[in-house]
Every structure is written in C-alpha cells, then in structure tokens.
PDB file of C-alpha atoms in Angstrom:
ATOM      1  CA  UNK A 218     127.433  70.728  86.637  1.00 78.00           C
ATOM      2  CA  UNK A 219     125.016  73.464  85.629  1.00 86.00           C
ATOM      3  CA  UNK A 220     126.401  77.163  87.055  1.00 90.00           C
ATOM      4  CA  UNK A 221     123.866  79.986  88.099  1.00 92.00           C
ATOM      5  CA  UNK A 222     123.960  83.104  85.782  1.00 95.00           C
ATOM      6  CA  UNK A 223     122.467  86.502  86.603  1.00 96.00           C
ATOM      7  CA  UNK A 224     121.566  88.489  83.479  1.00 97.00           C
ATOM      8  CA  UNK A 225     120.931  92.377  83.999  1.00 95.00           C
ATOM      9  CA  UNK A 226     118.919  94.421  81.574  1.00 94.00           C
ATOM     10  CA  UNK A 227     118.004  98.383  81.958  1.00 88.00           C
ATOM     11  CA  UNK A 228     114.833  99.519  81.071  1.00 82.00           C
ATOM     12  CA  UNK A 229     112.573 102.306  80.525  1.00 82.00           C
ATOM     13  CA  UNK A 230     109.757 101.165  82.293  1.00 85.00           C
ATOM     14  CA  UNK A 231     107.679 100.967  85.039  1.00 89.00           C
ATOM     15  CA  UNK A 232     107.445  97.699  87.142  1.00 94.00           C
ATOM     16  CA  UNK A 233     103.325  97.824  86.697  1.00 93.00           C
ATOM     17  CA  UNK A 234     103.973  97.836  82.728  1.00 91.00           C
ATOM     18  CA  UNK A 235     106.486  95.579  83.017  1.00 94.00           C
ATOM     19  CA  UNK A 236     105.342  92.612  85.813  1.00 96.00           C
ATOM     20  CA  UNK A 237     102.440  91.610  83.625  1.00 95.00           C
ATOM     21  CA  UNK A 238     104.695  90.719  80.461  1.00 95.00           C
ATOM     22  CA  UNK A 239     106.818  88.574  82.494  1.00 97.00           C
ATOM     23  CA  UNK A 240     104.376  87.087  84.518  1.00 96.00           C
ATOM     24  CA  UNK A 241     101.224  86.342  82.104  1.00 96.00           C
ATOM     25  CA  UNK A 242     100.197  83.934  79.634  1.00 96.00           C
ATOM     26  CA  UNK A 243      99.555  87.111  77.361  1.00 95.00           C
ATOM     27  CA  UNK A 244     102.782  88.474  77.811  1.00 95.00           C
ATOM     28  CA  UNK A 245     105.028  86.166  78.003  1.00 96.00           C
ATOM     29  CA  UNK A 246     103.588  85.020  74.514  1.00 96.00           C
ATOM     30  CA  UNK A 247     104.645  88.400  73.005  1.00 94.00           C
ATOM     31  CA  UNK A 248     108.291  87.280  73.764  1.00 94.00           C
ATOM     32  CA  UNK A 249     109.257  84.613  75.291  1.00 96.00           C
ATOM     33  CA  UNK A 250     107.192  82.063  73.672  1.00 96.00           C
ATOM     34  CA  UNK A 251     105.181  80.886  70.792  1.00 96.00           C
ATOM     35  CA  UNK A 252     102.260  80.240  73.322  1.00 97.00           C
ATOM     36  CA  UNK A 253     101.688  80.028  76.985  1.00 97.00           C
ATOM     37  CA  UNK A 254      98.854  78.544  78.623  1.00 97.00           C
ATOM     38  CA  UNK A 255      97.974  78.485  82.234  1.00 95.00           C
ATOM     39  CA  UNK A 256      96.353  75.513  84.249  1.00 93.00           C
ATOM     40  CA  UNK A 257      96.178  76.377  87.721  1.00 89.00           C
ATOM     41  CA  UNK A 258      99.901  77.017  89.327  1.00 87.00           C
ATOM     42  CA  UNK A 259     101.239  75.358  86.063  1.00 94.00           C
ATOM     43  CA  UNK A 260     102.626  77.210  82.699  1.00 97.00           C
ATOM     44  CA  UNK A 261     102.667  74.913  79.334  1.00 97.00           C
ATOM     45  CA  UNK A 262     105.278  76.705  76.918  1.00 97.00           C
ATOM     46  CA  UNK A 263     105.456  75.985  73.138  1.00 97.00           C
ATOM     47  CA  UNK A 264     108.294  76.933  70.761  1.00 96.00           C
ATOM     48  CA  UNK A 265     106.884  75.129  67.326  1.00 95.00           C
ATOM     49  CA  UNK A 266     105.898  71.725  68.699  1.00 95.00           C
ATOM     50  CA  UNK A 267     107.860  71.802  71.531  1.00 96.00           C
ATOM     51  CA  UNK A 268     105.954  72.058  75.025  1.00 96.00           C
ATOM     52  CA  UNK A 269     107.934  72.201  78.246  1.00 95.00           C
ATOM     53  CA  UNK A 270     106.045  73.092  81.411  1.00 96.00           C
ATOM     54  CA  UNK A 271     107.202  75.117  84.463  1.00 96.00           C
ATOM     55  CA  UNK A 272     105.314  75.970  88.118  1.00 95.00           C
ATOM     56  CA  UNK A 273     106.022  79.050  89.688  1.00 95.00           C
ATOM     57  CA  UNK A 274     107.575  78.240  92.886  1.00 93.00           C
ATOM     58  CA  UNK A 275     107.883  82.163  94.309  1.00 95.00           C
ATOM     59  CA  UNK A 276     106.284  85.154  92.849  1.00 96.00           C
ATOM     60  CA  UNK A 277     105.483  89.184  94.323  1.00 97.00           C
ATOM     61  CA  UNK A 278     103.497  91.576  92.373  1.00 97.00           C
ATOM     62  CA  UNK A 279     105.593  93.854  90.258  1.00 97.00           C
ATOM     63  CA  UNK A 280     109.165  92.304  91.974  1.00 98.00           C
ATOM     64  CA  UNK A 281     109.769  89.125  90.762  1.00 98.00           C
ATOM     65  CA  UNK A 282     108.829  85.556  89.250  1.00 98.00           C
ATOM     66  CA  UNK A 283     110.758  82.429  89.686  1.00 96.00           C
ATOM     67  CA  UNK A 284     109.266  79.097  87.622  1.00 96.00           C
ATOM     68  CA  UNK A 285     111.090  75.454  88.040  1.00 94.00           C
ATOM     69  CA  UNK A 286     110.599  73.385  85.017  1.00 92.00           C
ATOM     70  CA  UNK A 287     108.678  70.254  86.100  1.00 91.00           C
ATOM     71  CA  UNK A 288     110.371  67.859  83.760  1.00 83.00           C
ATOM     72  CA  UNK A 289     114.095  68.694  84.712  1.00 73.00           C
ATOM     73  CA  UNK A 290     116.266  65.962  86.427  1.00 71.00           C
ATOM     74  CA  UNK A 291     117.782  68.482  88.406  1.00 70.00           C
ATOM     75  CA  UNK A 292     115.403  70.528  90.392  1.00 61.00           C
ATOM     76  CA  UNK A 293     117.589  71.950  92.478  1.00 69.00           C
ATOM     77  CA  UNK A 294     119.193  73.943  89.124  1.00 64.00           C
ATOM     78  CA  UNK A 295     116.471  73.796  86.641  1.00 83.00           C
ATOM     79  CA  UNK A 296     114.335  76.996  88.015  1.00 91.00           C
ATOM     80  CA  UNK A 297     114.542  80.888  86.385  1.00 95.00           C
ATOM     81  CA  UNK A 298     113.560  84.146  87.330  1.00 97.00           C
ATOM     82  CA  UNK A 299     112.588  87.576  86.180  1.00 98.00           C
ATOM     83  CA  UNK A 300     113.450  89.965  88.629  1.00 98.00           C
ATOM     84  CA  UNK A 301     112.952  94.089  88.552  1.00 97.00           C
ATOM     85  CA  UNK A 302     114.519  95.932  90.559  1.00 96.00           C
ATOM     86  CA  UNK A 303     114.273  99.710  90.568  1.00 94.00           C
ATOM     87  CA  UNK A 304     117.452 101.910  91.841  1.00 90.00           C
ATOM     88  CA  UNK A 305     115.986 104.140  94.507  1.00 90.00           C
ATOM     89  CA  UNK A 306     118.588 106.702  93.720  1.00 90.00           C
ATOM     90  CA  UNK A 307     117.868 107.516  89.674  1.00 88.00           C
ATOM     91  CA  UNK A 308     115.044 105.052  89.352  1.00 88.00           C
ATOM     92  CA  UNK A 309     115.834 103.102  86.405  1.00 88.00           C
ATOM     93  CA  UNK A 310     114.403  99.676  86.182  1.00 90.00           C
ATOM     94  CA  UNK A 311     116.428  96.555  85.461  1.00 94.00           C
ATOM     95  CA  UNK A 312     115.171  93.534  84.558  1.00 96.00           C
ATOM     96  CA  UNK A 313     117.512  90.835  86.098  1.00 97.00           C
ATOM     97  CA  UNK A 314     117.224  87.211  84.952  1.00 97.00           C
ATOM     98  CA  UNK A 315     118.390  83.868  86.805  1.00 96.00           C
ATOM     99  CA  UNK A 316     118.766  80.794  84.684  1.00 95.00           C
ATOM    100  CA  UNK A 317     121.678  77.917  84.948  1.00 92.00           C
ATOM    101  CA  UNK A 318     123.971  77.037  82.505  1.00 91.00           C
ATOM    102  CA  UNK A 319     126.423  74.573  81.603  1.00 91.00           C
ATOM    103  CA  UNK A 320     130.274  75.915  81.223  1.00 92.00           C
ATOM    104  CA  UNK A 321     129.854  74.233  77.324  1.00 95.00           C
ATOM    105  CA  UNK A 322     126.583  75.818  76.914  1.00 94.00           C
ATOM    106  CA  UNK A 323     127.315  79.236  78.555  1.00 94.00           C
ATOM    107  CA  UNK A 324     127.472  81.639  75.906  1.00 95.00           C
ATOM    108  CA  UNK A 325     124.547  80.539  73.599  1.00 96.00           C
ATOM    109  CA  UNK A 326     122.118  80.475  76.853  1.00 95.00           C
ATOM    110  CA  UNK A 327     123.470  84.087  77.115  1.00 96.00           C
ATOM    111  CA  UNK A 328     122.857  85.072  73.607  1.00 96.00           C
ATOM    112  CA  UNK A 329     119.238  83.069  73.744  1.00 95.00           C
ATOM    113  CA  UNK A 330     118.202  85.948  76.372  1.00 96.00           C
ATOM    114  CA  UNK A 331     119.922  88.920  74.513  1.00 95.00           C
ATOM    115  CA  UNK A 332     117.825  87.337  71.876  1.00 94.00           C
ATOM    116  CA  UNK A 333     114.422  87.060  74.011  1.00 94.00           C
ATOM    117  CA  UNK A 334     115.061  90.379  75.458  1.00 92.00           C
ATOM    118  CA  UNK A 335     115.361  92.103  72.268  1.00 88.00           C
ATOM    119  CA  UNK A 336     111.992  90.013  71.120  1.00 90.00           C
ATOM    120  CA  UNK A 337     110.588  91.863  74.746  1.00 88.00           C
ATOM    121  CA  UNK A 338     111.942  95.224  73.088  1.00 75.00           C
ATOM    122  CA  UNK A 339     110.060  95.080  70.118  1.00 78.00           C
ATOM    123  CA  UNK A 340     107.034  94.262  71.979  1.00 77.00           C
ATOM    124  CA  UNK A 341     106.573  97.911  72.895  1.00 60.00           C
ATOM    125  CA  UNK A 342     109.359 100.327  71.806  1.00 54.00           C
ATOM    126  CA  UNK A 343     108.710 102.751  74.366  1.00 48.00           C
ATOM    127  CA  UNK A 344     109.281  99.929  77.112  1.00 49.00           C
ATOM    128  CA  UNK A 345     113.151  98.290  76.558  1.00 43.00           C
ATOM    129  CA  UNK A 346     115.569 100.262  75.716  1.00 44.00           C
ATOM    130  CA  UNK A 347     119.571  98.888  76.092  1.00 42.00           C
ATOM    131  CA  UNK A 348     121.906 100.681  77.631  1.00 41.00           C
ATOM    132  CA  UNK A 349     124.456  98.816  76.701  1.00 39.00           C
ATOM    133  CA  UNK A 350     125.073  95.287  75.830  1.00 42.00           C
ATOM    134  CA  UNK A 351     123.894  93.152  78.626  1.00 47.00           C
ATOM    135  CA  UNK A 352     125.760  92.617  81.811  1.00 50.00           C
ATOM    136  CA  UNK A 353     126.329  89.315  83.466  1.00 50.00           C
ATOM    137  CA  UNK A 354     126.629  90.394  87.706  1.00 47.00           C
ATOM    138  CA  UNK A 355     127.558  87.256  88.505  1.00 47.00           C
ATOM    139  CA  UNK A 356     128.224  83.817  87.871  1.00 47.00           C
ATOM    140  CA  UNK A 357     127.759  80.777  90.636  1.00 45.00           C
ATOM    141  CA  UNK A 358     128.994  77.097  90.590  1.00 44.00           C
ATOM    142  CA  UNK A 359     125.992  75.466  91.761  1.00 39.00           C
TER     143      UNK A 359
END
C-alpha cells in the first residue's frame, strides 16, 4: 500500500519566479525532466526513452500544481504536487511536494526529490537555496 509523503523545501524566491518552473513545459524541463511537452490538459515526460504522461487535475496561479499520472493502476495514490507556500510572518517560500511511496521504496523516492530539487537549484542559483536538509512534515497511510 503506497503511503502519502509531504516533502518541504525553503527557498529564496518569489512564488511568480518560482510557479512557472513547476508548472511549464519550459521549466519543468530545466529540472525535473529530460523533456516535457504539453497537449492540451495533458503533460508527456521523458527521462531517456522513457515517456510517462500526467493531467493536471487542480492547479492556482503561483500556489500550487497537482498532476495524476494517467497510466497508474491506482489513481486514487498515483497523483503529486508542487505546492508554495509563503510564511506570512518572515516570508520565506517553501516549496512543499506530495508524492506516494511504498514503505520498501520510501527512502530512494525521498532522495529522487533531494536529487530533483538540487537539479531545480542549479537552474538559477539565486532561486533555491537549502536551509537545511529537507524535511519530511508528514507521512500518511493511504
């Protein structure tokens, strides 16, 4: 049974520099990808040869972006999402990820992000910067 991990990531950035690379073909090639193309409501992702498309099922300017792969068996736990939030209080920006996990499969999935996000850092050096290793808020049973 796959289990719901939140991923949090501070940044020094703005959500309007940051919404775009999580949220656009363009972008999300600088980090997340090898490619991404765009056909309607529908994202094609390629790593080498691989291709694995995802909808977005929820998205807000600048807040967040959820996509549910289209080939999973499990719908219901086969979505992600890139979240910012910005503390009101000393406005930092953190970029929190959803994704699901298997117990077995747990750590790498985490280490694949700290690996993407650091990818996302290196993108811009002015936009990421850690503040620490990353922090996992929470973890669910689905």
């Amino acid at each position: 049974m796959k289990k719901k991990i939140l991923l949090e990531y501070t940044l020094n950035s703005s959500p309007k520099v940051l919404f775009p690379r999580l949220s656009t073909p363009g972008g999300l090639s600088e980090w997340f990808a090898d490619n991404v193309n765009i056909t309607g409501n529908q994202y094609s992702f390629y790593w080498g040869k691989t291709e694995q498309r995802a909808e977005i099922i929820q998205k807000k300017e600048n807040k967040y972006i959820r996509f549910r792969w289209v080939e999973s068996e499990e719908p219901e736990a086969h979505w992600f999402e890139f979240r910012i939030n910005t503390d009101e209080l000393t406005g930092d920006t953190a970029l929190i990820i959803t994704d699901f996990t298997d117990d077995e499969d747990k750590d790498s999935t985490i280490e694949l992000w700290n690996s993407q996000i650091a990818k996302l850092k290196t993108c811009d050096r002015s936009l990421i910067h850690f503040t620490g290793s990353e922090n996992i808020i929470a973890l669910y049973p689905f």
